[in-house]
PDB file of C-alpha atoms and ligand atoms in Angstrom:
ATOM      1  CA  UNK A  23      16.787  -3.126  17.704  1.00 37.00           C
ATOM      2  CA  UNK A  24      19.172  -0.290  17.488  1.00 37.00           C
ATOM      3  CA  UNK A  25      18.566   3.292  16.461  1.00 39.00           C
ATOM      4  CA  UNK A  26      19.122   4.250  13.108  1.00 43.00           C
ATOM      5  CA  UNK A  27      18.105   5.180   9.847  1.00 38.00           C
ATOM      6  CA  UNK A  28      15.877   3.267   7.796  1.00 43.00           C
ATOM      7  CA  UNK A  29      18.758   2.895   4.903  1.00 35.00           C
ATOM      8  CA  UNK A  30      17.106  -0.082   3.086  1.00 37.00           C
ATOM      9  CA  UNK A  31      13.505   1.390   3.233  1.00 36.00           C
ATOM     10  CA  UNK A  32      14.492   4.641   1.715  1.00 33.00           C
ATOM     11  CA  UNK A  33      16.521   2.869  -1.256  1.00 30.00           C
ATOM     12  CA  UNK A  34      13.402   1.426  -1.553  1.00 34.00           C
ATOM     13  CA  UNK A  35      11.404   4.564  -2.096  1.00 32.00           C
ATOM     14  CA  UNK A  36      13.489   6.020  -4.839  1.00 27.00           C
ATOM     15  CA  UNK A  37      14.343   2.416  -6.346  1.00 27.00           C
ATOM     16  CA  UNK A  38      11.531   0.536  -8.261  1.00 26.00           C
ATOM     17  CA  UNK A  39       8.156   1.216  -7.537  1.00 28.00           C
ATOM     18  CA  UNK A  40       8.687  -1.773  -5.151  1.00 32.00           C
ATOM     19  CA  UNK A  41       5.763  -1.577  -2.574  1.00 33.00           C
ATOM     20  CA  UNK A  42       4.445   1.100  -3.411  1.00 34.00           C
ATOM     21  CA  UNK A  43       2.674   3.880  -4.873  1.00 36.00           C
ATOM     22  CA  UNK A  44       1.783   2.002  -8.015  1.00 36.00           C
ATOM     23  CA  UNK A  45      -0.613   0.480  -5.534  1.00 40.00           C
ATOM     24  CA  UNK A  46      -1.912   3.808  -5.051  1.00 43.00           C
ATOM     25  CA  UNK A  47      -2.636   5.193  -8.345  1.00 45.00           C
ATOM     26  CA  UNK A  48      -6.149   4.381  -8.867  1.00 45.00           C
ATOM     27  CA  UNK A  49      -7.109   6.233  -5.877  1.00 43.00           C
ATOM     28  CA  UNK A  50      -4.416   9.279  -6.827  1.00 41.00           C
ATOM     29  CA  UNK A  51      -5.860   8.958 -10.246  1.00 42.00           C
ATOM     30  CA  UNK A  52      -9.374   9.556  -8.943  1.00 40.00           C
ATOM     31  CA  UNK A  53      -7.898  12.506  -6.757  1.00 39.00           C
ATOM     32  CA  UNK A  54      -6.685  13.951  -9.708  1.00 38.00           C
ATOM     33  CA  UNK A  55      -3.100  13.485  -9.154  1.00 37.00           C
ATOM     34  CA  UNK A  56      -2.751  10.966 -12.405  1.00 41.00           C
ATOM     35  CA  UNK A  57      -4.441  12.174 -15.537  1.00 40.00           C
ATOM     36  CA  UNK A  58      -6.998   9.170 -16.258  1.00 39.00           C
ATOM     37  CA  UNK A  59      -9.168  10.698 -18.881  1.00 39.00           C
ATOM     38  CA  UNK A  60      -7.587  10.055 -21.909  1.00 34.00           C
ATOM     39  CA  UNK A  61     -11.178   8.279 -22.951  1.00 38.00           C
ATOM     40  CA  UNK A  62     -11.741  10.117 -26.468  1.00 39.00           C
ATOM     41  CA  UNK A  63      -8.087   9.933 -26.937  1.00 40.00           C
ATOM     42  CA  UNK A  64      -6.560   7.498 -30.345  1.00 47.00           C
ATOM     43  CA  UNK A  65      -4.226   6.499 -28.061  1.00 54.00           C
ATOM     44  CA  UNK A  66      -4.922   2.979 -26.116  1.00 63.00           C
ATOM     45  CA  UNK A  67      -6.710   2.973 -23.032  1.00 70.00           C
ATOM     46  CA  UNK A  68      -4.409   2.907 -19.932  1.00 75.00           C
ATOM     47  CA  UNK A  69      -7.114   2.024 -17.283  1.00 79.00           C
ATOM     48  CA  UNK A  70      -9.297  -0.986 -16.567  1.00 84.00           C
ATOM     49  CA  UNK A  71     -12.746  -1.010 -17.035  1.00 86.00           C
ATOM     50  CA  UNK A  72     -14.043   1.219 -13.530  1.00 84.00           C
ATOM     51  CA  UNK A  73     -15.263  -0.694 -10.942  1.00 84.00           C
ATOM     52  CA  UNK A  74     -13.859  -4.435 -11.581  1.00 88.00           C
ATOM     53  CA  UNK A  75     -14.938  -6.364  -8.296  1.00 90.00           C
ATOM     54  CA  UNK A  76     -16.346  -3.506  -6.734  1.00 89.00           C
ATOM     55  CA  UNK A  77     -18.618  -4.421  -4.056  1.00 93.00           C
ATOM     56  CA  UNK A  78     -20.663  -1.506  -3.557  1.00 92.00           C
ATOM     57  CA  UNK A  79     -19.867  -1.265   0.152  1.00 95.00           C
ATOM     58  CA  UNK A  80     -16.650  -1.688   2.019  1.00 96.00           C
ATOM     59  CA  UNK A  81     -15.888  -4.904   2.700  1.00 96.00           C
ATOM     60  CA  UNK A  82     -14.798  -4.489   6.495  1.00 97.00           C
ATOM     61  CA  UNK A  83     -14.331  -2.017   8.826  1.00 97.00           C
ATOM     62  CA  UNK A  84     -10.691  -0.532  10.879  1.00 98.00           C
ATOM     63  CA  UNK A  85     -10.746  -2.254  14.428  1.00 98.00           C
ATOM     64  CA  UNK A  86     -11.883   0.810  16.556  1.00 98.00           C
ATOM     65  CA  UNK A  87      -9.053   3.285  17.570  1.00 98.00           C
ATOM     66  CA  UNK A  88      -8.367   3.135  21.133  1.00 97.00           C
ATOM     67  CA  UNK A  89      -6.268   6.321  21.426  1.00 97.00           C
ATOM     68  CA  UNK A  90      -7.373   8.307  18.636  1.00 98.00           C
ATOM     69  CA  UNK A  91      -3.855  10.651  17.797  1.00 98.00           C
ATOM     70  CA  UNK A  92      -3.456  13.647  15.214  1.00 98.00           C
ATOM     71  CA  UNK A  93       0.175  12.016  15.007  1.00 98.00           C
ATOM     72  CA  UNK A  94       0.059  10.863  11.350  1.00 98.00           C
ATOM     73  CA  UNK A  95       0.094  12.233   8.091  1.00 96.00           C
ATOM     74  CA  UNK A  96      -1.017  10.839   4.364  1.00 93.00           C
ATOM     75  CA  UNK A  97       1.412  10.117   1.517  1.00 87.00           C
ATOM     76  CA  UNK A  98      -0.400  11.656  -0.845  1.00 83.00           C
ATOM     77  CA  UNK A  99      -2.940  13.905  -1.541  1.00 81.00           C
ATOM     78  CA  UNK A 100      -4.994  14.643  -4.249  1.00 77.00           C
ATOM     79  CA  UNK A 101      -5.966  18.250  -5.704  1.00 78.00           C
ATOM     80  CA  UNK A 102      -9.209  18.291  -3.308  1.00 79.00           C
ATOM     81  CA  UNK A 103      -6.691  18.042  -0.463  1.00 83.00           C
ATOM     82  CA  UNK A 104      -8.031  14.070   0.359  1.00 84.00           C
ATOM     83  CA  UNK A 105      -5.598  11.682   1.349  1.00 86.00           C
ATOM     84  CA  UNK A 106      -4.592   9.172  -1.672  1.00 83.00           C
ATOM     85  CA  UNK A 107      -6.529   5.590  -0.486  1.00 84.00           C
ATOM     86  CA  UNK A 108      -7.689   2.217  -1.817  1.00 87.00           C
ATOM     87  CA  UNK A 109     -10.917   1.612  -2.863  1.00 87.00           C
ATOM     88  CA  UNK A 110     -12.387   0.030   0.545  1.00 91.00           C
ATOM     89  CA  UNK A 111     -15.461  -1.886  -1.533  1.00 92.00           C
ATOM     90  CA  UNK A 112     -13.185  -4.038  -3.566  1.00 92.00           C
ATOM     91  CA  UNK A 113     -10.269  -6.425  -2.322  1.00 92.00           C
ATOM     92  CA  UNK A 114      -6.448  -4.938  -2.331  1.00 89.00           C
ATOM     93  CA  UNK A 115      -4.458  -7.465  -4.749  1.00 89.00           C
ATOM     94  CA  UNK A 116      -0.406  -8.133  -4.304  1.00 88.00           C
ATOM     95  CA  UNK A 117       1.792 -10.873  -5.737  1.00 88.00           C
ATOM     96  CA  UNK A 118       4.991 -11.355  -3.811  1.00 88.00           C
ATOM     97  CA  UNK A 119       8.677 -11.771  -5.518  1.00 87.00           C
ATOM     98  CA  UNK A 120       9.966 -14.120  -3.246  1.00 87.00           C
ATOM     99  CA  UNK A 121      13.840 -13.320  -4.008  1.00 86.00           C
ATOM    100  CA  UNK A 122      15.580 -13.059  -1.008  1.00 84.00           C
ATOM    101  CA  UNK A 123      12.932 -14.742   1.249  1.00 85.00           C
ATOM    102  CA  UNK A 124      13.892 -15.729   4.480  1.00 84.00           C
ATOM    103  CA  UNK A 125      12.693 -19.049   6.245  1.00 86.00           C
ATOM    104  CA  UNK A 126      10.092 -18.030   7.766  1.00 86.00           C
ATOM    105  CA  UNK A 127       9.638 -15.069   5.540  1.00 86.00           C
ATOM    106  CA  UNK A 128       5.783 -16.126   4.389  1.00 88.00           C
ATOM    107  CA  UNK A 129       4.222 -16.120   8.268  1.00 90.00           C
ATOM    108  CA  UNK A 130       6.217 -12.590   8.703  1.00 87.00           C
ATOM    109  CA  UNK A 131       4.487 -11.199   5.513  1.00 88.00           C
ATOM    110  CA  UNK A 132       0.808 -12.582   6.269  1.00 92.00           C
ATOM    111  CA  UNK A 133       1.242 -11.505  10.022  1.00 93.00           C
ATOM    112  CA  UNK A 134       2.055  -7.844   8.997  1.00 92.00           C
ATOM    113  CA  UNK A 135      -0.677  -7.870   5.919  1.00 93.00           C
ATOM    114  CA  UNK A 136      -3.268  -9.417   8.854  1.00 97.00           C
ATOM    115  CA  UNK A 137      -2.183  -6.717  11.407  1.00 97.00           C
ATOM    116  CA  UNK A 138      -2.790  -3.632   8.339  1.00 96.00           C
ATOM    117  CA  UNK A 139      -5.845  -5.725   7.142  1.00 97.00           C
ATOM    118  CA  UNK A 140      -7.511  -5.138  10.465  1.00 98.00           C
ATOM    119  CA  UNK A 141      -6.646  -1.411  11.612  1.00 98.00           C
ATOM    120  CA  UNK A 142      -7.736  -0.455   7.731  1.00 97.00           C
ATOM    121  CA  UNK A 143     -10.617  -2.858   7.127  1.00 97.00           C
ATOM    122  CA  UNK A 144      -9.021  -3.244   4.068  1.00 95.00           C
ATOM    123  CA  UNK A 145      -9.236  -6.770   2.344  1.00 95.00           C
ATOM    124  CA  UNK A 146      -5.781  -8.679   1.045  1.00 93.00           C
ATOM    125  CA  UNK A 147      -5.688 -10.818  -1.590  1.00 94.00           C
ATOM    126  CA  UNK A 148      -2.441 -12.939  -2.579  1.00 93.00           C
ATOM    127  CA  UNK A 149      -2.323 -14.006  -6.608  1.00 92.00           C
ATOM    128  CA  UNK A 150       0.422 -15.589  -6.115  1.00 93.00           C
ATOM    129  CA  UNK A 151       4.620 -14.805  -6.513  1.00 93.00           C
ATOM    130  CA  UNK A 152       6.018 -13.343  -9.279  1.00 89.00           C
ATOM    131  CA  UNK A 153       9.680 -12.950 -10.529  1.00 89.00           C
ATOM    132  CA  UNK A 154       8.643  -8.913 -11.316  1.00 85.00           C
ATOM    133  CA  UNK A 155      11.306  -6.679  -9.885  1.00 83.00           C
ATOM    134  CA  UNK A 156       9.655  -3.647 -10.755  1.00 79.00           C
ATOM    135  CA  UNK A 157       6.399  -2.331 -12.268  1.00 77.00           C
ATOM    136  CA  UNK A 158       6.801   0.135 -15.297  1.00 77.00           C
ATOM    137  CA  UNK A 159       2.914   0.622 -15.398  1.00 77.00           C
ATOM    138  CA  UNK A 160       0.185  -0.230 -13.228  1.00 78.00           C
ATOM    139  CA  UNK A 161      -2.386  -1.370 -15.640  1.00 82.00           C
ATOM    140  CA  UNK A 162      -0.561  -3.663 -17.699  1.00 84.00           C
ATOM    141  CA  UNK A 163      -3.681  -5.563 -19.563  1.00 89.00           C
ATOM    142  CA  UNK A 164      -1.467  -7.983 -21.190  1.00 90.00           C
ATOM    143  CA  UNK A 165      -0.459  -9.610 -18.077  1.00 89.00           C
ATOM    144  CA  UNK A 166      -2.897  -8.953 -15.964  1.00 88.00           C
ATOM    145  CA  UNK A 167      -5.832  -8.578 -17.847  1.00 90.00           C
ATOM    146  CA  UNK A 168      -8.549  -5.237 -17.743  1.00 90.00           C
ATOM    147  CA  UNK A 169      -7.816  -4.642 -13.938  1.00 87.00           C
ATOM    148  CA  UNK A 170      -5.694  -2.578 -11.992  1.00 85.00           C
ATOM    149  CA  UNK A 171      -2.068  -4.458 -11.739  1.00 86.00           C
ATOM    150  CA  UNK A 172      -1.779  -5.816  -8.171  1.00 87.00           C
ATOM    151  CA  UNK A 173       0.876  -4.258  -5.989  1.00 84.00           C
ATOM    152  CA  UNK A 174       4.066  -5.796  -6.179  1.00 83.00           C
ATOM    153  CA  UNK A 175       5.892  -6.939  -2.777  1.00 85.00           C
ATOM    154  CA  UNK A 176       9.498  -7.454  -2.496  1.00 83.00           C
ATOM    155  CA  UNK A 177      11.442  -9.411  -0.336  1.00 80.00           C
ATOM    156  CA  UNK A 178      15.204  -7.699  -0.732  1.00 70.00           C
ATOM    157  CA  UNK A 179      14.856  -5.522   2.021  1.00 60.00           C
ATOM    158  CA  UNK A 180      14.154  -6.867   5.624  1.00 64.00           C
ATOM    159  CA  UNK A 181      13.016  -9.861   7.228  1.00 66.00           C
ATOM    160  CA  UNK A 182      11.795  -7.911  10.064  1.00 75.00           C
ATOM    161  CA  UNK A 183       8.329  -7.789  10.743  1.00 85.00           C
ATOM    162  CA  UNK A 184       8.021  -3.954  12.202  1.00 87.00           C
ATOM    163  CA  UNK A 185       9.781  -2.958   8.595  1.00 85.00           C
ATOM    164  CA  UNK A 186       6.907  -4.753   6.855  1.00 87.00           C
ATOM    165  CA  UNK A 187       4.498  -2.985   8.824  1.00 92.00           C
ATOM    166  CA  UNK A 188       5.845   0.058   8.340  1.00 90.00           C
ATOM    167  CA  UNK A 189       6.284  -0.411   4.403  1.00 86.00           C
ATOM    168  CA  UNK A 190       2.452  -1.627   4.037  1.00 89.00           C
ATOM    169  CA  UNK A 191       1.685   1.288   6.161  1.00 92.00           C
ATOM    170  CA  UNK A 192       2.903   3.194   2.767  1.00 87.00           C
ATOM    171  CA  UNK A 193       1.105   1.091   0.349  1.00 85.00           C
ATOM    172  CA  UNK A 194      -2.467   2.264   1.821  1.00 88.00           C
ATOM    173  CA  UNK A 195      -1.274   5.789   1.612  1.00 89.00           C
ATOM    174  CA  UNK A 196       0.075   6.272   5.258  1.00 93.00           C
ATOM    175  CA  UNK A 197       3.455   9.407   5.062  1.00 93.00           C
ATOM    176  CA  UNK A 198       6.041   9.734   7.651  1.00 94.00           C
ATOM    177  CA  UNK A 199       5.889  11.474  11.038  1.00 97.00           C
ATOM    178  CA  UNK A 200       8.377  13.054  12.924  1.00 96.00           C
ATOM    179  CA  UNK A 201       6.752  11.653  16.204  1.00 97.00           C
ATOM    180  CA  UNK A 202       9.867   9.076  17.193  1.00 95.00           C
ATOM    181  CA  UNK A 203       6.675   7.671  18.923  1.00 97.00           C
ATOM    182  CA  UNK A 204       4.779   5.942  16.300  1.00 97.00           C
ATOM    183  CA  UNK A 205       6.083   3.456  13.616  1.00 96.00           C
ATOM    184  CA  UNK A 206       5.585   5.491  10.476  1.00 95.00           C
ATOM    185  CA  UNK A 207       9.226   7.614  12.102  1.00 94.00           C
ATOM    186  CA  UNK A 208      11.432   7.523   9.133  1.00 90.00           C
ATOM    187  CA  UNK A 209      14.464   6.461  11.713  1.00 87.00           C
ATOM    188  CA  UNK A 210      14.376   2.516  12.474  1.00 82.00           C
ATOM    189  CA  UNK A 211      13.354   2.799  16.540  1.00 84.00           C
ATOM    190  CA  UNK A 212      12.879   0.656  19.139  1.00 89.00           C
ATOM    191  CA  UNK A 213       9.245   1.378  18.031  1.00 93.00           C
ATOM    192  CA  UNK A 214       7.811  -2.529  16.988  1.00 92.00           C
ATOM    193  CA  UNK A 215       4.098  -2.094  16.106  1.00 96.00           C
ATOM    194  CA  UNK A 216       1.562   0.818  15.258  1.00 98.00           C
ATOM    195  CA  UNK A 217       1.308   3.362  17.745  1.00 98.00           C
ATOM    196  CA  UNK A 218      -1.490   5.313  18.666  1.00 98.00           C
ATOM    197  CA  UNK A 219      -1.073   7.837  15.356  1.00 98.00           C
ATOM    198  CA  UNK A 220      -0.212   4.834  12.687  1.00 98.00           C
ATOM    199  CA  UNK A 221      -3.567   3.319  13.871  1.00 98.00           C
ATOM    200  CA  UNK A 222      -5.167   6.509  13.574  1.00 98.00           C
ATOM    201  CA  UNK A 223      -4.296   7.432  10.097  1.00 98.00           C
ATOM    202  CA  UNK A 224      -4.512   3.622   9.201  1.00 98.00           C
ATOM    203  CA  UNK A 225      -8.448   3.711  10.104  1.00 98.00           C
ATOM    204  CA  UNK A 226      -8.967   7.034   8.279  1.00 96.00           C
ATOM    205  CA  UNK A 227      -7.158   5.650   4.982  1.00 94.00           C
ATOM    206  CA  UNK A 228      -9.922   2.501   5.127  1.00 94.00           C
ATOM    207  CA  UNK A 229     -12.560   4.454   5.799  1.00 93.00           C
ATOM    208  CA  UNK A 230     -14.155   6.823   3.123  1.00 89.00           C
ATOM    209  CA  UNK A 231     -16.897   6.197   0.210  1.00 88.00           C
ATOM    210  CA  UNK A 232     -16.661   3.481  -2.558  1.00 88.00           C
ATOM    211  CA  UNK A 233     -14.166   4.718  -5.415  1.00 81.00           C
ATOM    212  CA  UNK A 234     -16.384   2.380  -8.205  1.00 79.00           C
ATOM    213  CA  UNK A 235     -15.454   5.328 -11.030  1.00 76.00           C
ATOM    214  CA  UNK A 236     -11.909   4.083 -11.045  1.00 77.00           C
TER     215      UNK A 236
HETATM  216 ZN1   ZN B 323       9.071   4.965   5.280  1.00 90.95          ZN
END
């Protein structure tokens, strides 16, 4: 693969709210980086009832970290200074927008999801493909009902597997590092899989306390 920049990825981050930080907002609401207490408010609710599917405990744990690295950094972080993350204790919903697929594009997608699904513990759960091409809220009750929309994967950008990786890595909160080392680079390296600092930050970001009150 030859060096360069990651054109496609960062049209992607100032496009549509493609993959994601829609994905995120429950936890950056909780972090108070969303406003999510407009409870006495007239105006309708715009968040689920808390705790929809919660489980009360994570439901897995990040494969161990064989190298543990400081060579990662969070997308987000709230006002308390705590990376933005999923709620561990309750599965992480997506529907794909198949547009653009290539053959072969489904095994590349659940391969990358199964690779993030183990070094977060997190827990993926396809409802199915949609024809969405962006996601103006993401509690939309109308379509989805009273939960948290489910973050919205798009196939216009790359059939390459490392890309995926590296663009879930950003749905579960993991930022850019300017280690040319380790995947989460912002240039497109020769660099194919998590290094030693993705995986690091990728455990951290699965690993924490419930988040039932969102
Ligand atoms: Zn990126």
């Amino acid at each position: 693969m030859p060096r360069g920049r990651r054109p496609a990825l960062r049209a992607l981050w100032s496009g549509a709210l493609v993959l994601a930080l829609a994905v995120g907002v429950p936890a950056l609401e909780r972090t108070g980086l969303v406003d999510g207490t407009g409870v006495a408010s007239a105006e309708p609710r715009h968040y689920p009832t808390p705790g929809f599917e919660s489980a009360g405990a994570p439901l897995g744990r990040p494969d161990p970290v064989a190298s543990p690295s400081a060579s990662w950094s969070a997308e987000e972080r709230g006002a308390d200074g705590e990376p933005a993350r999923w709620d561990p204790c309750r599965p992480v919903h997506h529907v794909v927008n198949p547009a653009g697929m290539p053959p072969g594009g489904e095994e590349v997608l659940a391969s990358a999801l199964e690779r993030v699904s183990r070094a977060t513990g997190l827990r993926f759960v396809l409802d199915g493909t949609t024809d969405e091409t962006d996601r103006a809220t993401p509690y939309d009750p109308q379509r989805w009902g009273d939960r948290w929309a489910p973050a919205l994967l798009r196939w216009d950008l790359s059939e390459e597997r490392a890309v995926w990786l590296h663009e879930l890595a950003h749905t579960v909160g993991l930022g850019h590092v300017e280690d040319a080392e380790q995947l989460m680079n912002p240039e497109l390296t020769e660099v194919a899989g998590f290094a030693a600092g993705d995986l690091t930050g990728l455990a951290a970001l699965g690993t924490g306390p419930c988040l039932g009150e969102v």
